mmCIF file of C-alpha atoms and ligand atoms in Angstrom:
data_model
loop_
_atom_site.group_PDB
_atom_site.id
_atom_site.type_symbol
_atom_site.label_atom_id
_atom_site.label_comp_id
_atom_site.label_asym_id
_atom_site.label_seq_id
_atom_site.Cartn_x
_atom_site.Cartn_y
_atom_site.Cartn_z
ATOM 1 C CA MET V 1 -0.452 30.854 -139.485
ATOM 2 C CA GLN V 2 -3.098 33.566 -139.521
ATOM 3 C CA GLN V 3 -1.787 36.882 -140.810
ATOM 4 C CA LYS V 4 -1.441 39.547 -138.127
ATOM 5 C CA ILE V 5 -3.493 42.678 -138.554
ATOM 6 C CA LEU V 6 -0.776 44.733 -136.884
ATOM 7 C CA GLU V 7 2.918 44.053 -136.331
ATOM 8 C CA ILE V 8 4.772 46.788 -134.503
ATOM 9 C CA LYS V 9 8.523 46.237 -134.367
ATOM 10 C CA ASN V 10 11.072 48.141 -132.315
ATOM 11 C CA LEU V 11 9.249 51.438 -132.362
ATOM 12 C CA GLY V 12 11.277 54.281 -130.883
ATOM 13 C CA LYS V 13 10.348 57.930 -130.397
ATOM 14 C CA SER V 14 11.997 60.727 -128.436
ATOM 15 C CA TYR V 15 10.950 64.295 -127.777
ATOM 16 C CA GLY V 16 14.311 65.981 -127.289
ATOM 17 C CA GLU V 17 15.783 64.377 -124.184
ATOM 18 C CA THR V 18 12.592 62.500 -123.303
ATOM 19 C CA THR V 19 12.260 58.951 -124.569
ATOM 20 C CA ALA V 20 8.562 58.254 -125.116
ATOM 21 C CA LEU V 21 8.913 54.861 -126.850
ATOM 22 C CA ALA V 22 11.916 52.523 -126.891
ATOM 23 C CA ASN V 23 12.049 49.108 -128.585
ATOM 24 C CA PHE V 24 8.289 48.924 -128.455
ATOM 25 C CA SER V 25 7.033 45.745 -130.162
ATOM 26 C CA LEU V 26 3.494 44.408 -130.253
ATOM 27 C CA ASP V 27 1.411 42.108 -132.488
ATOM 28 C CA LEU V 28 -2.323 42.019 -132.951
ATOM 29 C CA ALA V 29 -4.306 39.155 -134.486
ATOM 30 C CA PRO V 30 -7.553 39.829 -136.392
ATOM 31 C CA GLY V 31 -10.547 40.135 -134.076
ATOM 32 C CA GLU V 32 -8.476 40.671 -130.951
ATOM 33 C CA VAL V 33 -9.517 43.327 -128.444
ATOM 34 C CA LEU V 34 -6.297 44.396 -126.792
ATOM 35 C CA GLY V 35 -6.169 46.595 -123.715
ATOM 36 C CA LEU V 36 -2.956 48.584 -123.449
ATOM 37 C CA LEU V 37 -2.477 49.388 -119.823
ATOM 38 C CA GLY V 38 0.034 52.003 -118.766
ATOM 39 C CA PRO V 39 0.408 54.769 -116.182
ATOM 40 C CA ASN V 40 0.633 58.476 -117.073
ATOM 41 C CA GLY V 41 3.546 59.189 -119.370
ATOM 42 C CA ALA V 42 3.997 55.518 -120.364
ATOM 43 C CA GLY V 43 3.864 56.421 -124.073
ATOM 44 C CA LYS V 44 0.305 55.390 -124.963
ATOM 45 C CA THR V 45 -0.694 58.562 -126.804
ATOM 46 C CA THR V 46 2.669 58.666 -128.566
ATOM 47 C CA LEU V 47 2.019 55.146 -129.881
ATOM 48 C CA ILE V 48 -1.535 55.959 -131.055
ATOM 49 C CA SER V 49 -0.290 59.177 -132.701
ATOM 50 C CA ILE V 50 2.357 57.265 -134.659
ATOM 51 C CA LEU V 51 -0.153 54.645 -135.760
ATOM 52 C CA SER V 52 -2.620 57.331 -136.840
ATOM 53 C CA GLY V 53 0.068 59.076 -138.878
ATOM 54 C CA THR V 54 0.026 62.359 -136.948
ATOM 55 C CA LEU V 55 3.502 61.917 -135.490
ATOM 56 C CA ARG V 56 6.654 61.503 -137.533
ATOM 57 C CA ASP V 57 10.385 61.157 -136.859
ATOM 58 C CA PHE V 58 10.245 57.789 -135.184
ATOM 59 C CA SER V 59 12.258 54.617 -135.678
ATOM 60 C CA GLY V 60 11.063 51.056 -136.184
ATOM 61 C CA SER V 61 8.350 49.611 -138.386
ATOM 62 C CA VAL V 62 4.621 49.007 -138.421
ATOM 63 C CA ALA V 63 3.001 46.481 -140.750
ATOM 64 C CA PHE V 64 -0.744 46.456 -141.331
ATOM 65 C CA ARG V 65 -1.847 43.075 -142.711
ATOM 66 C CA GLY V 66 1.735 42.472 -143.774
ATOM 67 C CA GLN V 67 2.230 45.811 -145.579
ATOM 68 C CA ASP V 68 4.224 48.836 -144.419
ATOM 69 C CA LEU V 69 1.548 51.072 -142.899
ATOM 70 C CA PHE V 70 3.336 54.262 -143.852
ATOM 71 C CA ALA V 71 4.203 53.336 -147.449
ATOM 72 C CA ASP V 72 0.642 53.440 -148.763
ATOM 73 C CA ARG V 73 -1.689 56.187 -147.536
ATOM 74 C CA ARG V 74 -4.758 54.106 -148.384
ATOM 75 C CA LEU V 75 -3.885 51.622 -145.641
ATOM 76 C CA LYS V 76 -4.596 54.266 -143.005
ATOM 77 C CA ASN V 77 -8.169 54.504 -144.284
ATOM 78 C CA ARG V 78 -8.676 50.991 -142.978
ATOM 79 C CA ILE V 79 -7.904 52.141 -139.427
ATOM 80 C CA GLY V 80 -10.281 54.101 -137.199
ATOM 81 C CA ILE V 81 -8.915 56.462 -134.552
ATOM 82 C CA VAL V 82 -10.599 57.735 -131.411
ATOM 83 C CA PRO V 83 -8.089 60.252 -130.031
ATOM 84 C CA GLN V 84 -7.612 61.184 -126.364
ATOM 85 C CA GLU V 85 -8.472 64.795 -127.238
ATOM 86 C CA MET V 86 -11.919 64.769 -128.795
ATOM 87 C CA ALA V 87 -12.144 65.824 -132.421
ATOM 88 C CA PHE V 88 -15.361 67.204 -133.880
ATOM 89 C CA TYR V 89 -17.148 70.449 -134.703
ATOM 90 C CA GLU V 90 -19.049 71.762 -131.701
ATOM 91 C CA ASP V 91 -21.452 73.868 -133.773
ATOM 92 C CA LEU V 92 -22.486 70.993 -136.012
ATOM 93 C CA SER V 93 -24.966 68.348 -134.929
ATOM 94 C CA ALA V 94 -23.906 64.768 -134.204
ATOM 95 C CA LEU V 95 -25.340 63.645 -137.539
ATOM 96 C CA GLU V 96 -23.607 66.481 -139.428
ATOM 97 C CA ASN V 97 -20.321 65.610 -137.756
ATOM 98 C CA LEU V 98 -20.615 61.989 -138.831
ATOM 99 C CA LEU V 99 -21.493 63.033 -142.389
ATOM 100 C CA PHE V 100 -18.533 65.431 -142.442
ATOM 101 C CA TRP V 101 -15.956 62.967 -141.104
ATOM 102 C CA GLY V 102 -17.381 60.101 -143.144
ATOM 103 C CA GLY V 103 -17.293 62.397 -146.194
ATOM 104 C CA LEU V 104 -13.493 62.291 -146.072
ATOM 105 C CA TYR V 105 -13.701 58.686 -147.239
ATOM 106 C CA ASP V 106 -14.995 57.313 -150.464
ATOM 107 C CA ILE V 107 -18.484 56.384 -149.274
ATOM 108 C CA PRO V 108 -21.582 56.962 -151.470
ATOM 109 C CA GLU V 109 -23.815 59.676 -149.962
ATOM 110 C CA LYS V 110 -26.856 57.495 -149.296
ATOM 111 C CA GLU V 111 -24.763 54.743 -147.760
ATOM 112 C CA LEU V 112 -22.954 57.287 -145.566
ATOM 113 C CA LYS V 113 -26.238 58.665 -144.225
ATOM 114 C CA ARG V 114 -27.506 55.138 -143.557
ATOM 115 C CA ARG V 115 -24.319 54.281 -141.643
ATOM 116 C CA ALA V 116 -24.351 57.553 -139.695
ATOM 117 C CA LEU V 117 -27.898 56.904 -138.483
ATOM 118 C CA GLU V 118 -27.050 53.302 -137.671
ATOM 119 C CA LEU V 119 -23.990 54.356 -135.649
ATOM 120 C CA LEU V 120 -25.955 57.021 -133.783
ATOM 121 C CA ALA V 121 -28.284 54.228 -132.691
ATOM 122 C CA VAL V 122 -25.327 52.046 -131.625
ATOM 123 C CA VAL V 123 -23.913 54.839 -129.450
ATOM 124 C CA GLU V 124 -27.400 55.714 -128.191
ATOM 125 C CA LEU V 125 -27.517 59.222 -129.576
ATOM 126 C CA SER V 126 -30.408 58.832 -132.035
ATOM 127 C CA THR V 127 -32.729 61.144 -130.121
ATOM 128 C CA ARG V 128 -30.060 63.883 -129.955
ATOM 129 C CA ALA V 129 -28.759 63.408 -133.512
ATOM 130 C CA ARG V 130 -29.765 66.848 -134.751
ATOM 131 C CA GLU V 131 -28.613 68.956 -131.797
ATOM 132 C CA PRO V 132 -25.349 70.909 -131.898
ATOM 133 C CA VAL V 133 -22.636 68.892 -130.195
ATOM 134 C CA LYS V 134 -21.761 71.785 -127.861
ATOM 135 C CA LYS V 135 -24.967 70.972 -125.956
ATOM 136 C CA PHE V 136 -23.768 67.407 -125.273
ATOM 137 C CA SER V 137 -22.471 66.093 -121.944
ATOM 138 C CA GLY V 138 -18.912 64.725 -121.733
ATOM 139 C CA GLY V 139 -20.145 61.128 -121.987
ATOM 140 C CA MET V 140 -22.258 61.898 -125.070
ATOM 141 C CA LYS V 141 -19.290 63.582 -126.728
ATOM 142 C CA ARG V 142 -17.124 60.549 -126.037
ATOM 143 C CA ARG V 143 -19.719 58.267 -127.605
ATOM 144 C CA LEU V 144 -19.908 60.513 -130.674
ATOM 145 C CA ASN V 145 -16.117 60.388 -130.869
ATOM 146 C CA VAL V 146 -16.288 56.582 -130.982
ATOM 147 C CA ALA V 147 -18.957 56.699 -133.708
ATOM 148 C CA ILE V 148 -16.743 59.014 -135.798
ATOM 149 C CA GLY V 149 -13.903 56.494 -135.488
ATOM 150 C CA LEU V 150 -16.184 53.774 -136.857
ATOM 151 C CA VAL V 151 -17.984 55.592 -139.694
ATOM 152 C CA HIS V 152 -15.698 54.268 -142.455
ATOM 153 C CA ARG V 153 -15.978 50.666 -141.143
ATOM 154 C CA PRO V 154 -12.314 50.254 -140.163
ATOM 155 C CA GLU V 155 -10.735 46.815 -139.797
ATOM 156 C CA LEU V 156 -8.799 48.116 -136.813
ATOM 157 C CA LEU V 157 -10.055 50.600 -134.230
ATOM 158 C CA LEU V 158 -7.594 52.458 -131.980
ATOM 159 C CA LEU V 159 -8.954 54.280 -128.952
ATOM 160 C CA ASP V 160 -6.842 56.437 -126.642
ATOM 161 C CA GLU V 161 -8.323 56.497 -123.128
ATOM 162 C CA PRO V 162 -11.922 56.519 -124.377
ATOM 163 C CA THR V 163 -13.437 56.449 -120.889
ATOM 164 C CA VAL V 164 -11.571 59.275 -119.157
ATOM 165 C CA GLY V 165 -13.667 61.871 -117.378
ATOM 166 C CA ILE V 166 -17.106 60.342 -117.857
ATOM 167 C CA ASP V 167 -19.580 58.802 -115.430
ATOM 168 C CA VAL V 168 -19.932 55.091 -114.742
ATOM 169 C CA GLN V 169 -22.923 54.624 -117.050
ATOM 170 C CA ALA V 170 -21.234 56.264 -120.026
ATOM 171 C CA LYS V 171 -18.125 54.188 -119.312
ATOM 172 C CA VAL V 172 -20.079 50.940 -119.315
ATOM 173 C CA SER V 173 -21.765 51.958 -122.536
ATOM 174 C CA ILE V 174 -18.427 52.684 -124.273
ATOM 175 C CA LEU V 175 -16.961 49.378 -123.088
ATOM 176 C CA ASP V 176 -20.096 47.595 -124.388
ATOM 177 C CA ILE V 177 -19.590 49.251 -127.766
ATOM 178 C CA ILE V 178 -15.927 48.180 -127.827
ATOM 179 C CA ARG V 179 -16.877 44.574 -127.023
ATOM 180 C CA GLU V 180 -19.604 44.577 -129.666
ATOM 181 C CA VAL V 181 -17.270 46.043 -132.308
ATOM 182 C CA GLY V 182 -14.768 43.275 -131.459
ATOM 183 C CA ARG V 183 -17.455 40.595 -131.595
ATOM 184 C CA LYS V 184 -18.331 41.699 -135.124
ATOM 185 C CA GLY V 185 -14.726 41.085 -136.184
ATOM 186 C CA THR V 186 -13.051 44.503 -135.939
ATOM 187 C CA SER V 187 -9.700 44.385 -134.143
ATOM 188 C CA VAL V 188 -9.379 46.874 -131.326
ATOM 189 C CA VAL V 189 -6.556 48.426 -129.327
ATOM 190 C CA PHE V 190 -7.559 50.701 -126.515
ATOM 191 C CA THR V 191 -5.372 52.409 -123.976
ATOM 192 C CA THR V 192 -6.345 52.996 -120.393
ATOM 193 C CA HIS V 193 -5.030 53.113 -116.890
ATOM 194 C CA GLN V 194 -8.161 51.497 -115.490
ATOM 195 C CA LEU V 195 -7.444 47.877 -114.572
ATOM 196 C CA ALA V 196 -11.109 46.880 -114.289
ATOM 197 C CA GLU V 197 -11.769 48.053 -117.849
ATOM 198 C CA VAL V 198 -9.249 45.722 -119.416
ATOM 199 C CA GLU V 199 -10.268 42.844 -117.137
ATOM 200 C CA GLN V 200 -13.850 43.152 -118.334
ATOM 201 C CA THR V 201 -13.366 44.005 -121.972
ATOM 202 C CA CYS V 202 -10.232 42.547 -123.514
ATOM 203 C CA SER V 203 -9.254 39.226 -125.040
ATOM 204 C CA ARG V 204 -5.608 40.178 -124.437
ATOM 205 C CA ILE V 205 -3.824 42.667 -122.222
ATOM 206 C CA ALA V 206 -0.498 44.423 -122.644
ATOM 207 C CA ILE V 207 1.212 46.242 -119.791
ATOM 208 C CA MET V 208 3.541 49.067 -120.782
ATOM 209 C CA ASP V 209 5.646 51.619 -118.956
ATOM 210 C CA GLN V 210 8.461 53.975 -119.876
ATOM 211 C CA GLY V 211 7.924 53.354 -123.580
ATOM 212 C CA LYS V 212 8.181 49.564 -123.452
ATOM 213 C CA ILE V 213 5.935 46.531 -123.307
ATOM 214 C CA LEU V 214 6.552 44.762 -120.008
ATOM 215 C CA ALA V 215 4.152 41.840 -120.413
ATOM 216 C CA THR V 216 1.333 40.645 -122.655
ATOM 217 C CA GLY V 217 -1.153 37.826 -122.324
ATOM 218 C CA THR V 218 -4.680 36.916 -121.382
ATOM 219 C CA LEU V 219 -5.774 37.890 -117.900
ATOM 220 C CA ALA V 220 -5.121 34.341 -116.670
ATOM 221 C CA GLU V 221 -1.648 34.279 -118.260
ATOM 222 C CA LEU V 222 -0.694 37.597 -116.695
ATOM 223 C CA ILE V 223 -1.921 36.552 -113.284
ATOM 224 C CA ARG V 224 0.355 33.509 -113.487
ATOM 225 C CA ILE V 225 3.301 35.948 -113.460
ATOM 226 C CA VAL V 226 2.570 36.567 -109.799
ATOM 227 C CA GLY V 227 1.987 32.859 -109.303
ATOM 228 C CA GLU V 228 0.110 30.907 -106.680
ATOM 229 C CA LYS V 229 0.624 33.475 -103.983
ATOM 230 C CA GLU V 230 -1.299 35.376 -101.390
ATOM 231 C CA ILE V 231 -1.391 39.108 -102.039
ATOM 232 C CA VAL V 232 -1.298 41.279 -98.950
ATOM 233 C CA GLU V 233 -2.119 44.970 -98.928
ATOM 234 C CA VAL V 234 -0.891 46.962 -95.977
ATOM 235 C CA SER V 235 -1.944 50.533 -95.303
ATOM 236 C CA GLY V 236 -1.079 52.745 -92.378
ATOM 237 C CA GLU V 237 1.221 55.582 -91.465
ATOM 238 C CA PHE V 238 4.708 54.881 -92.751
ATOM 239 C CA SER V 239 7.133 56.115 -95.357
ATOM 240 C CA ALA V 240 8.157 53.933 -98.288
ATOM 241 C CA THR V 241 11.747 53.993 -96.992
ATOM 242 C CA ALA V 242 10.822 52.923 -93.479
ATOM 243 C CA PHE V 243 8.706 50.088 -94.848
ATOM 244 C CA SER V 244 11.511 48.842 -97.090
ATOM 245 C CA GLU V 245 13.917 48.943 -94.147
ATOM 246 C CA ALA V 246 11.545 46.885 -92.012
ATOM 247 C CA ILE V 247 10.957 44.324 -94.773
ATOM 248 C CA PRO V 248 14.236 44.339 -96.728
ATOM 249 C CA ALA V 249 14.185 42.865 -100.228
ATOM 250 C CA PRO V 250 14.926 40.082 -100.848
ATOM 251 C CA SER V 251 13.371 39.372 -97.513
ATOM 252 C CA GLY V 252 13.670 35.579 -97.664
ATOM 253 C CA ALA V 253 10.838 33.388 -96.447
ATOM 254 C CA GLY V 254 9.118 33.876 -99.811
ATOM 255 C CA ILE V 255 8.024 37.470 -99.169
ATOM 256 C CA GLU V 256 8.132 39.783 -102.178
ATOM 257 C CA ILE V 257 7.350 43.501 -102.069
ATOM 258 C CA LEU V 258 5.388 44.201 -105.270
ATOM 259 C CA SER V 259 5.103 47.907 -104.633
ATOM 260 C CA VAL V 260 5.621 50.318 -101.788
ATOM 261 C CA SER V 261 4.737 53.971 -101.503
ATOM 262 C CA ASP V 262 4.146 56.198 -98.468
ATOM 263 C CA ASP V 263 1.282 54.704 -96.434
ATOM 264 C CA PHE V 264 0.638 51.745 -98.782
ATOM 265 C CA ALA V 265 2.435 48.521 -99.704
ATOM 266 C CA MET V 266 1.519 45.415 -101.639
ATOM 267 C CA LEU V 267 3.347 42.160 -101.005
ATOM 268 C CA ALA V 268 3.204 38.595 -102.314
ATOM 269 C CA PHE V 269 3.572 35.670 -99.924
ATOM 270 C CA ALA V 270 4.407 32.162 -101.060
ATOM 271 C CA ASP V 271 3.098 30.973 -97.697
ATOM 272 C CA SER V 272 0.427 32.901 -95.777
ATOM 273 C CA GLN V 273 1.926 31.592 -92.514
ATOM 274 C CA ASP V 274 4.663 34.213 -92.988
ATOM 275 C CA ILE V 275 2.194 37.091 -92.676
ATOM 276 C CA PRO V 276 2.430 37.282 -88.836
ATOM 277 C CA ALA V 277 6.243 37.415 -89.118
ATOM 278 C CA MET V 278 5.921 40.442 -91.388
ATOM 279 C CA MET V 279 3.570 42.115 -88.910
ATOM 280 C CA GLN V 280 6.057 41.506 -86.122
ATOM 281 C CA ARG V 281 8.836 43.144 -88.107
ATOM 282 C CA LEU V 282 6.630 46.171 -88.819
ATOM 283 C CA PHE V 283 5.783 46.494 -85.113
ATOM 284 C CA ALA V 284 9.444 46.075 -84.168
ATOM 285 C CA HIS V 285 10.216 49.027 -86.465
ATOM 286 C CA ARG V 286 7.340 50.984 -84.868
ATOM 287 C CA LEU V 287 5.413 51.329 -88.108
ATOM 288 C CA HIS V 288 1.725 51.995 -87.625
ATOM 289 C CA VAL V 289 -0.455 49.565 -89.598
ATOM 290 C CA ALA V 290 -4.084 50.631 -89.910
ATOM 291 C CA ASP V 291 -5.373 47.978 -92.284
ATOM 292 C CA LEU V 292 -4.276 44.667 -93.760
ATOM 293 C CA LYS V 293 -6.078 42.874 -96.589
ATOM 294 C CA ILE V 294 -5.369 39.409 -97.966
ATOM 295 C CA LYS V 295 -6.352 38.926 -101.611
ATOM 296 C CA SER V 296 -5.967 36.492 -104.476
ATOM 297 C CA PRO V 297 -3.507 37.416 -107.229
ATOM 298 C CA SER V 298 -5.042 40.072 -109.483
ATOM 299 C CA LEU V 299 -4.132 42.160 -112.489
ATOM 300 C CA GLU V 300 -3.329 44.975 -110.068
ATOM 301 C CA ALA V 301 -0.678 42.814 -108.372
ATOM 302 C CA VAL V 302 0.838 41.963 -111.774
ATOM 303 C CA PHE V 303 0.774 45.608 -112.804
ATOM 304 C CA LEU V 304 2.515 46.703 -109.617
ATOM 305 C CA LYS V 305 5.104 43.963 -109.936
ATOM 306 C CA MET V 306 5.871 44.904 -113.540
ATOM 307 C CA THR V 307 5.862 48.702 -113.223
ATOM 308 C CA GLY V 308 6.784 49.095 -109.584
ATOM 309 C CA ARG V 309 4.202 51.820 -109.221
ATOM 310 C CA SER V 310 0.574 52.228 -108.488
ATOM 311 C CA LEU V 311 -2.086 53.401 -110.936
ATOM 312 C CA ARG V 312 -3.293 55.686 -108.190
ATOM 313 C CA ASP V 313 -0.045 57.670 -108.328
HETATM 314 N N1 ATP I 1 4.852 66.984 -127.453
HETATM 315 C C1 ATP I 1 5.669 66.532 -126.499
HETATM 316 N N2 ATP I 1 6.816 67.160 -126.205
HETATM 317 C C2 ATP I 1 7.654 66.699 -125.261
HETATM 318 N N3 ATP I 1 7.459 65.574 -124.546
HETATM 319 C C3 ATP I 1 6.331 64.889 -124.789
HETATM 320 C C4 ATP I 1 5.385 65.321 -125.772
HETATM 321 N N4 ATP I 1 4.350 64.430 -125.798
HETATM 322 C C5 ATP I 1 4.661 63.490 -124.873
HETATM 323 N N5 ATP I 1 5.845 63.762 -124.266
HETATM 324 C C6 ATP I 1 6.504 62.920 -123.237
HETATM 325 O O1 ATP I 1 6.589 61.592 -123.725
HETATM 326 C C7 ATP I 1 6.272 60.650 -122.705
HETATM 327 C C8 ATP I 1 5.086 59.806 -123.125
HETATM 328 O O2 ATP I 1 3.943 60.619 -123.225
HETATM 329 P P1 ATP I 1 2.534 60.106 -123.729
HETATM 330 O O3 ATP I 1 1.637 61.289 -123.879
HETATM 331 O O4 ATP I 1 2.719 59.247 -124.925
HETATM 332 O O5 ATP I 1 2.072 59.205 -122.480
HETATM 333 P P2 ATP I 1 0.664 58.571 -122.124
HETATM 334 O O6 ATP I 1 0.929 57.146 -121.789
HETATM 335 O O7 ATP I 1 -0.308 58.846 -123.202
HETATM 336 O O8 ATP I 1 0.252 59.335 -120.784
HETATM 337 P P3 ATP I 1 -1.219 59.751 -120.237
HETATM 338 O O9 ATP I 1 -1.762 58.548 -119.526
HETATM 339 O O10 ATP I 1 -0.891 60.850 -119.255
HETATM 340 O O11 ATP I 1 -2.069 60.210 -121.382
HETATM 341 C C9 ATP I 1 6.045 61.473 -121.448
HETATM 342 O O12 ATP I 1 7.256 61.500 -120.732
HETATM 343 C C10 ATP I 1 5.702 62.849 -121.967
HETATM 344 O O13 ATP I 1 6.087 63.840 -121.054
HETATM 345 MG MG1 MG I 2 -2.117 59.795 -123.248
#
């Protein structure tokens, strides 16, 4: 069996009364690009902080290529981190930043400069390489942040919400870089709460919430969790409570409420012929339905089923 690049076992971390991670276990094979999908507060940053060595006082174990990640400091040099909060010197240029951060590793000067210039080209910052970073847009800063995470040629790259707060073009460019890094053999874990990003970018997806992994698999494997069902989205003017009273769970007839909030519900139907019956019940309870959409099973449906909440919350 191929050795795992990362084996996380039973990781636990609390901040006082708050449990951020509990029995969190996850494996990563070499070359995998894993999208870790979780809503706000799920524990994503806590996980990345533990793996990057900036957070202590946790329980459980992490093995990197079969060795205890925290026993040998040199192992961490084989991991690249792109934190949620960007880390660089605003007064230095992009090139100077790369030379500074790369300088923390044992890389010969000429080789470091060659790599820095190469990475600036990869993240499409070559023409702005010598400008102070404070003049950069948010998207340019994010791309520089990714380049900094790659300058020491890590075997594993961890990115914490690398596409937050940037425009569509910059997002696409960062996802392209992630895919390309993965194609060249670097393993990648990136966290996000954007479903489309993991659908488009990852070879494997993990869904987490409240400090735990709820499901992992390829997109097709995850979608099978919902099964061969019709997904129905209902929006209108109703409270979550009123909706649940109208369509009690388990509602029989193969109707499953995947998620319900005020004014929006998502349901799975084993048989689409039951959809009119649901509408009748909603009318009987005087709930106003403004829109009804019938869809194929999607990652969103799986996510809602597993977490019971919407990413839009
Ligand atoms: N320094 C801290 N002190 C106290 N509680 C914290 C601290 N950092 C995180 N938490 C709590 O731990 C839980 C997990 O937080 P974490 O930042 O890991 O989530 P996240 O998945 O990264 O969320 P987001 O999508 O908002 O970035 C949350 O309940 C959060 O409030
Ligand atoms: Mg976070």
